[in-house]
mmCIF file with all atom_site columns, C-alpha atoms and ligand atoms in Angstrom:
data_model
loop_
_atom_site.group_PDB
_atom_site.id
_atom_site.type_symbol
_atom_site.label_atom_id
_atom_site.label_alt_id
_atom_site.label_comp_id
_atom_site.label_asym_id
_atom_site.label_entity_id
_atom_site.label_seq_id
_atom_site.pdbx_PDB_ins_code
_atom_site.Cartn_x
_atom_site.Cartn_y
_atom_site.Cartn_z
_atom_site.occupancy
_atom_site.B_iso_or_equiv
_atom_site.pdbx_formal_charge
_atom_site.auth_seq_id
_atom_site.auth_comp_id
_atom_site.auth_asym_id
_atom_site.auth_atom_id
_atom_site.pdbx_PDB_model_num
ATOM   1   C CA  . UNK G 1 1   ? 2.074   -45.941 -19.102 1.00 89.00 ? 242 UNK G CA  1
ATOM   2   C CA  . UNK G 1 2   ? 3.233   -46.448 -16.172 1.00 95.00 ? 243 UNK G CA  1
ATOM   3   C CA  . UNK G 1 3   ? 2.577   -43.930 -12.785 1.00 97.00 ? 244 UNK G CA  1
ATOM   4   C CA  . UNK G 1 4   ? 6.635   -43.449 -12.570 1.00 97.00 ? 245 UNK G CA  1
ATOM   5   C CA  . UNK G 1 5   ? 6.071   -42.137 -16.310 1.00 94.00 ? 246 UNK G CA  1
ATOM   6   C CA  . UNK G 1 6   ? 2.936   -39.968 -15.208 1.00 95.00 ? 247 UNK G CA  1
ATOM   7   C CA  . UNK G 1 7   ? 4.925   -37.981 -12.500 1.00 96.00 ? 248 UNK G CA  1
ATOM   8   C CA  . UNK G 1 8   ? 7.840   -37.985 -14.423 1.00 94.00 ? 249 UNK G CA  1
ATOM   9   C CA  . UNK G 1 9   ? 5.685   -35.083 -16.825 1.00 88.00 ? 250 UNK G CA  1
ATOM   10  C CA  . UNK G 1 10  ? 3.807   -33.845 -13.630 1.00 91.00 ? 251 UNK G CA  1
ATOM   11  C CA  . UNK G 1 11  ? 6.218   -33.959 -10.668 1.00 94.00 ? 252 UNK G CA  1
ATOM   12  C CA  . UNK G 1 12  ? 6.343   -35.423 -7.309  1.00 95.00 ? 253 UNK G CA  1
ATOM   13  C CA  . UNK G 1 13  ? 5.122   -32.369 -5.631  1.00 96.00 ? 254 UNK G CA  1
ATOM   14  C CA  . UNK G 1 14  ? 1.818   -33.244 -2.689  1.00 98.00 ? 255 UNK G CA  1
ATOM   15  C CA  . UNK G 1 15  ? -0.092  -30.826 -0.958  1.00 98.00 ? 256 UNK G CA  1
ATOM   16  C CA  . UNK G 1 16  ? -0.413  -32.158 2.358   1.00 98.00 ? 257 UNK G CA  1
ATOM   17  C CA  . UNK G 1 17  ? -2.537  -31.093 5.165   1.00 98.00 ? 258 UNK G CA  1
ATOM   18  C CA  . UNK G 1 18  ? -1.764  -32.460 8.968   1.00 98.00 ? 259 UNK G CA  1
ATOM   19  C CA  . UNK G 1 19  ? -4.832  -34.389 11.154  1.00 98.00 ? 260 UNK G CA  1
ATOM   20  C CA  . UNK G 1 20  ? -4.946  -31.574 13.333  1.00 98.00 ? 261 UNK G CA  1
ATOM   21  C CA  . UNK G 1 21  ? -5.346  -28.700 11.138  1.00 98.00 ? 262 UNK G CA  1
ATOM   22  C CA  . UNK G 1 22  ? -8.791  -27.156 11.022  1.00 98.00 ? 263 UNK G CA  1
ATOM   23  C CA  . UNK G 1 23  ? -10.981 -27.887 7.668   1.00 98.00 ? 264 UNK G CA  1
ATOM   24  C CA  . UNK G 1 24  ? -10.623 -24.075 6.969   1.00 98.00 ? 265 UNK G CA  1
ATOM   25  C CA  . UNK G 1 25  ? -7.061  -24.333 6.866   1.00 98.00 ? 266 UNK G CA  1
ATOM   26  C CA  . UNK G 1 26  ? -7.682  -27.320 4.545   1.00 98.00 ? 267 UNK G CA  1
ATOM   27  C CA  . UNK G 1 27  ? -10.386 -25.098 2.806   1.00 98.00 ? 268 UNK G CA  1
ATOM   28  C CA  . UNK G 1 28  ? -7.988  -22.459 2.113   1.00 98.00 ? 269 UNK G CA  1
ATOM   29  C CA  . UNK G 1 29  ? -4.966  -25.037 0.943   1.00 98.00 ? 270 UNK G CA  1
ATOM   30  C CA  . UNK G 1 30  ? -7.524  -26.333 -1.387  1.00 98.00 ? 271 UNK G CA  1
ATOM   31  C CA  . UNK G 1 31  ? -8.628  -22.662 -2.850  1.00 98.00 ? 272 UNK G CA  1
ATOM   32  C CA  . UNK G 1 32  ? -4.927  -21.582 -3.042  1.00 98.00 ? 273 UNK G CA  1
ATOM   33  C CA  . UNK G 1 33  ? -3.870  -24.541 -5.077  1.00 98.00 ? 274 UNK G CA  1
ATOM   34  C CA  . UNK G 1 34  ? -6.820  -25.004 -7.068  1.00 97.00 ? 275 UNK G CA  1
ATOM   35  C CA  . UNK G 1 35  ? -7.343  -28.410 -6.316  1.00 97.00 ? 276 UNK G CA  1
ATOM   36  C CA  . UNK G 1 36  ? -9.839  -31.386 -5.154  1.00 97.00 ? 277 UNK G CA  1
ATOM   37  C CA  . UNK G 1 37  ? -8.462  -32.799 -2.619  1.00 98.00 ? 278 UNK G CA  1
ATOM   38  C CA  . UNK G 1 38  ? -5.084  -32.966 0.417   1.00 98.00 ? 279 UNK G CA  1
ATOM   39  C CA  . UNK G 1 39  ? -3.161  -35.781 1.708   1.00 98.00 ? 280 UNK G CA  1
ATOM   40  C CA  . UNK G 1 40  ? -3.631  -35.887 5.409   1.00 98.00 ? 281 UNK G CA  1
ATOM   41  C CA  . UNK G 1 41  ? 0.125   -37.013 7.031   1.00 97.00 ? 282 UNK G CA  1
ATOM   42  C CA  . UNK G 1 42  ? 1.283   -37.115 10.618  1.00 95.00 ? 283 UNK G CA  1
ATOM   43  C CA  . UNK G 1 43  ? 4.388   -35.148 11.074  1.00 94.00 ? 284 UNK G CA  1
ATOM   44  C CA  . UNK G 1 44  ? 6.789   -38.455 10.351  1.00 92.00 ? 285 UNK G CA  1
ATOM   45  C CA  . UNK G 1 45  ? 4.985   -37.969 7.037   1.00 92.00 ? 286 UNK G CA  1
ATOM   46  C CA  . UNK G 1 46  ? 3.145   -40.997 7.526   1.00 94.00 ? 287 UNK G CA  1
ATOM   47  C CA  . UNK G 1 47  ? -0.249  -41.074 4.883   1.00 97.00 ? 288 UNK G CA  1
ATOM   48  C CA  . UNK G 1 48  ? -3.468  -40.718 7.446   1.00 97.00 ? 289 UNK G CA  1
ATOM   49  C CA  . UNK G 1 49  ? -6.051  -40.177 5.579   1.00 98.00 ? 290 UNK G CA  1
ATOM   50  C CA  . UNK G 1 50  ? -7.478  -38.221 2.443   1.00 98.00 ? 291 UNK G CA  1
ATOM   51  C CA  . UNK G 1 51  ? -9.715  -35.024 2.282   1.00 98.00 ? 292 UNK G CA  1
ATOM   52  C CA  . UNK G 1 52  ? -11.436 -33.625 -0.636  1.00 98.00 ? 293 UNK G CA  1
ATOM   53  C CA  . UNK G 1 53  ? -13.811 -31.429 -1.425  1.00 98.00 ? 294 UNK G CA  1
ATOM   54  C CA  . UNK G 1 54  ? -16.762 -33.657 -1.041  1.00 98.00 ? 295 UNK G CA  1
ATOM   55  C CA  . UNK G 1 55  ? -15.788 -34.444 2.147   1.00 98.00 ? 296 UNK G CA  1
ATOM   56  C CA  . UNK G 1 56  ? -15.875 -31.099 2.701   1.00 98.00 ? 297 UNK G CA  1
ATOM   57  C CA  . UNK G 1 57  ? -19.094 -30.311 1.560   1.00 98.00 ? 298 UNK G CA  1
ATOM   58  C CA  . UNK G 1 58  ? -20.526 -33.406 3.347   1.00 98.00 ? 299 UNK G CA  1
ATOM   59  C CA  . UNK G 1 59  ? -19.409 -32.130 7.031   1.00 98.00 ? 300 UNK G CA  1
ATOM   60  C CA  . UNK G 1 60  ? -20.363 -28.484 6.095   1.00 98.00 ? 301 UNK G CA  1
ATOM   61  C CA  . UNK G 1 61  ? -23.859 -29.733 5.189   1.00 98.00 ? 302 UNK G CA  1
ATOM   62  C CA  . UNK G 1 62  ? -23.610 -32.195 8.627   1.00 98.00 ? 303 UNK G CA  1
ATOM   63  C CA  . UNK G 1 63  ? -22.363 -29.427 11.014  1.00 97.00 ? 304 UNK G CA  1
ATOM   64  C CA  . UNK G 1 64  ? -22.743 -26.202 9.419   1.00 96.00 ? 305 UNK G CA  1
ATOM   65  C CA  . UNK G 1 65  ? -20.340 -23.320 10.135  1.00 95.00 ? 306 UNK G CA  1
ATOM   66  C CA  . UNK G 1 66  ? -19.485 -24.953 13.321  1.00 96.00 ? 307 UNK G CA  1
ATOM   67  C CA  . UNK G 1 67  ? -17.796 -27.616 10.791  1.00 97.00 ? 308 UNK G CA  1
ATOM   68  C CA  . UNK G 1 68  ? -14.973 -24.821 10.133  1.00 98.00 ? 309 UNK G CA  1
ATOM   69  C CA  . UNK G 1 69  ? -13.112 -25.430 12.869  1.00 98.00 ? 310 UNK G CA  1
ATOM   70  C CA  . UNK G 1 70  ? -12.940 -28.844 13.723  1.00 98.00 ? 311 UNK G CA  1
ATOM   71  C CA  . UNK G 1 71  ? -9.922  -30.963 13.036  1.00 98.00 ? 312 UNK G CA  1
ATOM   72  C CA  . UNK G 1 72  ? -9.431  -32.398 9.201   1.00 98.00 ? 313 UNK G CA  1
ATOM   73  C CA  . UNK G 1 73  ? -9.673  -35.903 11.119  1.00 98.00 ? 314 UNK G CA  1
ATOM   74  C CA  . UNK G 1 74  ? -13.155 -35.529 11.663  1.00 98.00 ? 315 UNK G CA  1
ATOM   75  C CA  . UNK G 1 75  ? -14.049 -35.408 7.850   1.00 98.00 ? 316 UNK G CA  1
ATOM   76  C CA  . UNK G 1 76  ? -10.909 -37.183 6.254   1.00 98.00 ? 317 UNK G CA  1
ATOM   77  C CA  . UNK G 1 77  ? -11.420 -40.757 4.927   1.00 98.00 ? 318 UNK G CA  1
ATOM   78  C CA  . UNK G 1 78  ? -9.321  -43.143 7.005   1.00 98.00 ? 319 UNK G CA  1
ATOM   79  C CA  . UNK G 1 79  ? -8.879  -45.816 4.528   1.00 98.00 ? 320 UNK G CA  1
ATOM   80  C CA  . UNK G 1 80  ? -7.033  -44.904 1.867   1.00 98.00 ? 321 UNK G CA  1
ATOM   81  C CA  . UNK G 1 81  ? -6.342  -47.026 -1.323  1.00 98.00 ? 322 UNK G CA  1
ATOM   82  C CA  . UNK G 1 82  ? -2.616  -46.035 -2.687  1.00 98.00 ? 323 UNK G CA  1
ATOM   83  C CA  . UNK G 1 83  ? -0.722  -46.823 -5.776  1.00 98.00 ? 324 UNK G CA  1
ATOM   84  C CA  . UNK G 1 84  ? 3.204   -47.675 -6.444  1.00 98.00 ? 325 UNK G CA  1
ATOM   85  C CA  . UNK G 1 85  ? 5.396   -46.562 -9.412  1.00 98.00 ? 326 UNK G CA  1
ATOM   86  C CA  . UNK G 1 86  ? 4.813   -49.546 -10.927 1.00 97.00 ? 327 UNK G CA  1
ATOM   87  C CA  . UNK G 1 87  ? 1.319   -49.554 -11.139 1.00 98.00 ? 328 UNK G CA  1
ATOM   88  C CA  . UNK G 1 88  ? 0.371   -49.260 -14.825 1.00 96.00 ? 329 UNK G CA  1
ATOM   89  C CA  . UNK G 1 89  ? -2.486  -46.381 -16.010 1.00 95.00 ? 330 UNK G CA  1
ATOM   90  C CA  . UNK G 1 90  ? -5.129  -48.618 -16.432 1.00 95.00 ? 331 UNK G CA  1
ATOM   91  C CA  . UNK G 1 91  ? -4.845  -50.531 -12.521 1.00 97.00 ? 332 UNK G CA  1
ATOM   92  C CA  . UNK G 1 92  ? -4.923  -46.510 -11.780 1.00 98.00 ? 333 UNK G CA  1
ATOM   93  C CA  . UNK G 1 93  ? -8.055  -46.395 -13.603 1.00 97.00 ? 334 UNK G CA  1
ATOM   94  C CA  . UNK G 1 94  ? -9.887  -49.320 -12.483 1.00 97.00 ? 335 UNK G CA  1
ATOM   95  C CA  . UNK G 1 95  ? -9.057  -48.211 -9.077  1.00 98.00 ? 336 UNK G CA  1
ATOM   96  C CA  . UNK G 1 96  ? -10.545 -44.743 -9.477  1.00 98.00 ? 337 UNK G CA  1
ATOM   97  C CA  . UNK G 1 97  ? -13.627 -46.554 -10.756 1.00 98.00 ? 338 UNK G CA  1
ATOM   98  C CA  . UNK G 1 98  ? -14.156 -49.333 -8.198  1.00 98.00 ? 339 UNK G CA  1
ATOM   99  C CA  . UNK G 1 99  ? -13.935 -46.985 -5.327  1.00 98.00 ? 340 UNK G CA  1
ATOM   100 C CA  . UNK G 1 100 ? -15.768 -44.043 -7.039  1.00 97.00 ? 341 UNK G CA  1
ATOM   101 C CA  . UNK G 1 101 ? -12.633 -41.812 -6.253  1.00 98.00 ? 342 UNK G CA  1
ATOM   102 C CA  . UNK G 1 102 ? -10.606 -39.147 -8.282  1.00 97.00 ? 343 UNK G CA  1
ATOM   103 C CA  . UNK G 1 103 ? -7.166  -38.763 -6.286  1.00 98.00 ? 344 UNK G CA  1
ATOM   104 C CA  . UNK G 1 104 ? -4.771  -42.005 -5.746  1.00 98.00 ? 345 UNK G CA  1
ATOM   105 C CA  . UNK G 1 105 ? -1.720  -40.889 -3.693  1.00 98.00 ? 346 UNK G CA  1
ATOM   106 C CA  . UNK G 1 106 ? 1.740   -42.343 -4.852  1.00 98.00 ? 347 UNK G CA  1
ATOM   107 C CA  . UNK G 1 107 ? 3.667   -44.529 -1.871  1.00 97.00 ? 348 UNK G CA  1
ATOM   108 C CA  . UNK G 1 108 ? 7.164   -46.699 -1.942  1.00 95.00 ? 349 UNK G CA  1
ATOM   109 C CA  . UNK G 1 109 ? 8.462   -47.499 0.907   1.00 92.00 ? 350 UNK G CA  1
ATOM   110 C CA  . UNK G 1 110 ? 6.004   -46.055 3.206   1.00 90.00 ? 351 UNK G CA  1
ATOM   111 C CA  . UNK G 1 111 ? 7.124   -42.727 1.597   1.00 92.00 ? 352 UNK G CA  1
ATOM   112 C CA  . UNK G 1 112 ? 4.221   -40.577 -0.081  1.00 96.00 ? 353 UNK G CA  1
ATOM   113 C CA  . UNK G 1 113 ? 6.530   -39.701 -3.555  1.00 96.00 ? 354 UNK G CA  1
ATOM   114 C CA  . UNK G 1 114 ? 3.502   -38.331 -5.611  1.00 98.00 ? 355 UNK G CA  1
ATOM   115 C CA  . UNK G 1 115 ? -0.271  -38.091 -6.497  1.00 98.00 ? 356 UNK G CA  1
ATOM   116 C CA  . UNK G 1 116 ? -2.394  -38.976 -9.553  1.00 98.00 ? 357 UNK G CA  1
ATOM   117 C CA  . UNK G 1 117 ? -5.561  -37.553 -10.151 1.00 97.00 ? 358 UNK G CA  1
ATOM   118 C CA  . UNK G 1 118 ? -7.846  -38.745 -12.759 1.00 97.00 ? 359 UNK G CA  1
ATOM   119 C CA  . UNK G 1 119 ? -7.627  -35.309 -14.590 1.00 95.00 ? 360 UNK G CA  1
ATOM   120 C CA  . UNK G 1 120 ? -3.610  -36.778 -15.213 1.00 95.00 ? 361 UNK G CA  1
ATOM   121 C CA  . UNK G 1 121 ? -5.128  -39.865 -16.047 1.00 95.00 ? 362 UNK G CA  1
ATOM   122 C CA  . UNK G 1 122 ? -7.648  -38.174 -18.917 1.00 94.00 ? 363 UNK G CA  1
ATOM   123 C CA  . UNK G 1 123 ? -3.985  -36.179 -20.208 1.00 92.00 ? 364 UNK G CA  1
ATOM   124 C CA  . UNK G 1 124 ? -2.459  -38.996 -20.523 1.00 91.00 ? 365 UNK G CA  1
ATOM   125 C CA  . UNK G 1 125 ? -4.774  -40.793 -21.962 1.00 91.00 ? 366 UNK G CA  1
ATOM   126 C CA  . UNK G 1 126 ? -5.764  -38.196 -24.756 1.00 92.00 ? 367 UNK G CA  1
ATOM   127 C CA  . UNK G 1 127 ? -2.101  -37.525 -25.570 1.00 88.00 ? 368 UNK G CA  1
ATOM   128 C CA  . UNK G 1 128 ? -1.779  -41.598 -26.399 1.00 86.00 ? 369 UNK G CA  1
ATOM   129 C CA  . UNK G 1 129 ? -5.315  -41.390 -28.548 1.00 87.00 ? 370 UNK G CA  1
ATOM   130 C CA  . UNK G 1 130 ? -3.243  -38.684 -30.664 1.00 90.00 ? 371 UNK G CA  1
ATOM   131 C CA  . UNK G 1 131 ? -0.085  -40.125 -30.768 1.00 89.00 ? 372 UNK G CA  1
ATOM   132 C CA  . UNK G 1 132 ? -1.707  -43.546 -32.184 1.00 88.00 ? 373 UNK G CA  1
ATOM   133 C CA  . UNK G 1 133 ? -3.614  -41.195 -34.835 1.00 89.00 ? 374 UNK G CA  1
ATOM   134 C CA  . UNK G 1 134 ? -0.470  -39.772 -36.150 1.00 89.00 ? 375 UNK G CA  1
ATOM   135 C CA  . UNK G 1 135 ? 0.917   -43.284 -36.473 1.00 89.00 ? 376 UNK G CA  1
ATOM   136 C CA  . UNK G 1 136 ? -2.307  -44.801 -38.143 1.00 91.00 ? 377 UNK G CA  1
ATOM   137 C CA  . UNK G 1 137 ? -2.443  -41.740 -40.443 1.00 91.00 ? 378 UNK G CA  1
ATOM   138 C CA  . UNK G 1 138 ? 1.520   -41.894 -41.598 1.00 90.00 ? 379 UNK G CA  1
ATOM   139 C CA  . UNK G 1 139 ? 0.620   -45.943 -41.775 1.00 90.00 ? 380 UNK G CA  1
ATOM   140 C CA  . UNK G 1 140 ? -1.636  -45.253 -43.878 1.00 91.00 ? 381 UNK G CA  1
ATOM   141 C CA  . UNK G 1 141 ? 0.222   -42.425 -46.105 1.00 89.00 ? 382 UNK G CA  1
ATOM   142 C CA  . UNK G 1 142 ? 2.991   -44.315 -46.612 1.00 84.00 ? 383 UNK G CA  1
ATOM   143 C CA  . UNK G 1 143 ? 0.871   -48.178 -47.325 1.00 68.00 ? 384 UNK G CA  1
HETATM 144 P P1  . LIG W 2 .   ? -12.901 -37.576 -4.859  1.00 58.80 ? 294 LIG W P1  1
HETATM 145 O O1  . LIG W 2 .   ? -13.378 -37.794 -6.122  1.00 58.80 ? 294 LIG W O1  1
HETATM 146 O O2  . LIG W 2 .   ? -11.208 -37.679 -5.083  1.00 58.80 ? 294 LIG W O2  1
HETATM 147 O O3  . LIG W 2 .   ? -12.849 -36.000 -4.478  1.00 58.80 ? 294 LIG W O3  1
HETATM 148 O O4  . LIG W 2 .   ? -13.310 -38.155 -4.049  1.00 58.80 ? 294 LIG W O4  1
HETATM 149 C C1  . LIG W 2 .   ? -14.605 -38.390 -3.326  1.00 58.80 ? 294 LIG W C1  1
HETATM 150 C C2  . LIG W 2 .   ? -14.531 -39.502 -1.907  1.00 58.80 ? 294 LIG W C2  1
HETATM 151 O O5  . LIG W 2 .   ? -13.387 -40.688 -1.938  1.00 58.80 ? 294 LIG W O5  1
HETATM 152 C C3  . LIG W 2 .   ? -14.029 -38.761 -1.030  1.00 58.80 ? 294 LIG W C3  1
HETATM 153 O O6  . LIG W 2 .   ? -15.036 -39.470 0.489   1.00 58.80 ? 294 LIG W O6  1
HETATM 154 C C4  . LIG W 2 .   ? -12.817 -38.861 -0.056  1.00 58.80 ? 294 LIG W C4  1
HETATM 155 O O7  . LIG W 2 .   ? -11.666 -38.788 0.886   1.00 58.80 ? 294 LIG W O7  1
HETATM 156 C C5  . LIG W 2 .   ? -12.264 -40.372 -0.976  1.00 58.80 ? 294 LIG W C5  1
HETATM 157 N N1  . LIG W 2 .   ? -11.310 -40.711 -1.308  1.00 58.80 ? 294 LIG W N1  1
HETATM 158 C C6  . LIG W 2 .   ? -10.338 -39.583 -2.333  1.00 58.80 ? 294 LIG W C6  1
HETATM 159 N N2  . LIG W 2 .   ? -9.451  -40.593 -3.010  1.00 58.80 ? 294 LIG W N2  1
HETATM 160 C C7  . LIG W 2 .   ? -9.663  -41.728 -2.666  1.00 58.80 ? 294 LIG W C7  1
HETATM 161 C C8  . LIG W 2 .   ? -8.672  -42.499 -2.153  1.00 58.80 ? 294 LIG W C8  1
HETATM 162 N N3  . LIG W 2 .   ? -7.100  -42.672 -2.630  1.00 58.80 ? 294 LIG W N3  1
HETATM 163 N N4  . LIG W 2 .   ? -8.532  -43.538 -1.136  1.00 58.80 ? 294 LIG W N4  1
HETATM 164 C C9  . LIG W 2 .   ? -9.483  -43.667 -0.337  1.00 58.80 ? 294 LIG W C9  1
HETATM 165 N N5  . LIG W 2 .   ? -10.562 -42.971 -0.630  1.00 58.80 ? 294 LIG W N5  1
HETATM 166 C C10 . LIG W 2 .   ? -10.753 -41.716 -1.392  1.00 58.80 ? 294 LIG W C10 1
#
């Protein structure tokens, strides 16, 4: 199963914020959309970073309440690991395990075209396992 297949099910919408927006704005966006991370893009739509709930927690632990008014660029991770539409679900799992993160933005021709979260990966893996069980049962029943 490829990233393109995952996006076919979940859609290509990606929630983004800009580096100059406040951490407070980003927290509101995370809460409103019930998500764990936002991709940080500039006005041209290029990926500049990723801000996850872990970054927010770390930032606020260091800066206290004043941290809310600081820009997203102060807390985000700048070196973002991205994937392409043709990457496989196994490659994404490998990236997440090695990098210890749960979100991978999908980029094609320098354009952000989707995001895969650990939840998407687990959902697809469970579906594949369930299909395998059905196929095995049929195989046994017809044997
Ligand atoms: P997460 O597990 O995705 O909530 O993120 C854990 C940490 O990894 C945070 O510091 C994120 O900014 C960072 N992070 C999340 N996704 C990525 C990614 N695709 N590439 C690099 N760092 C990331």
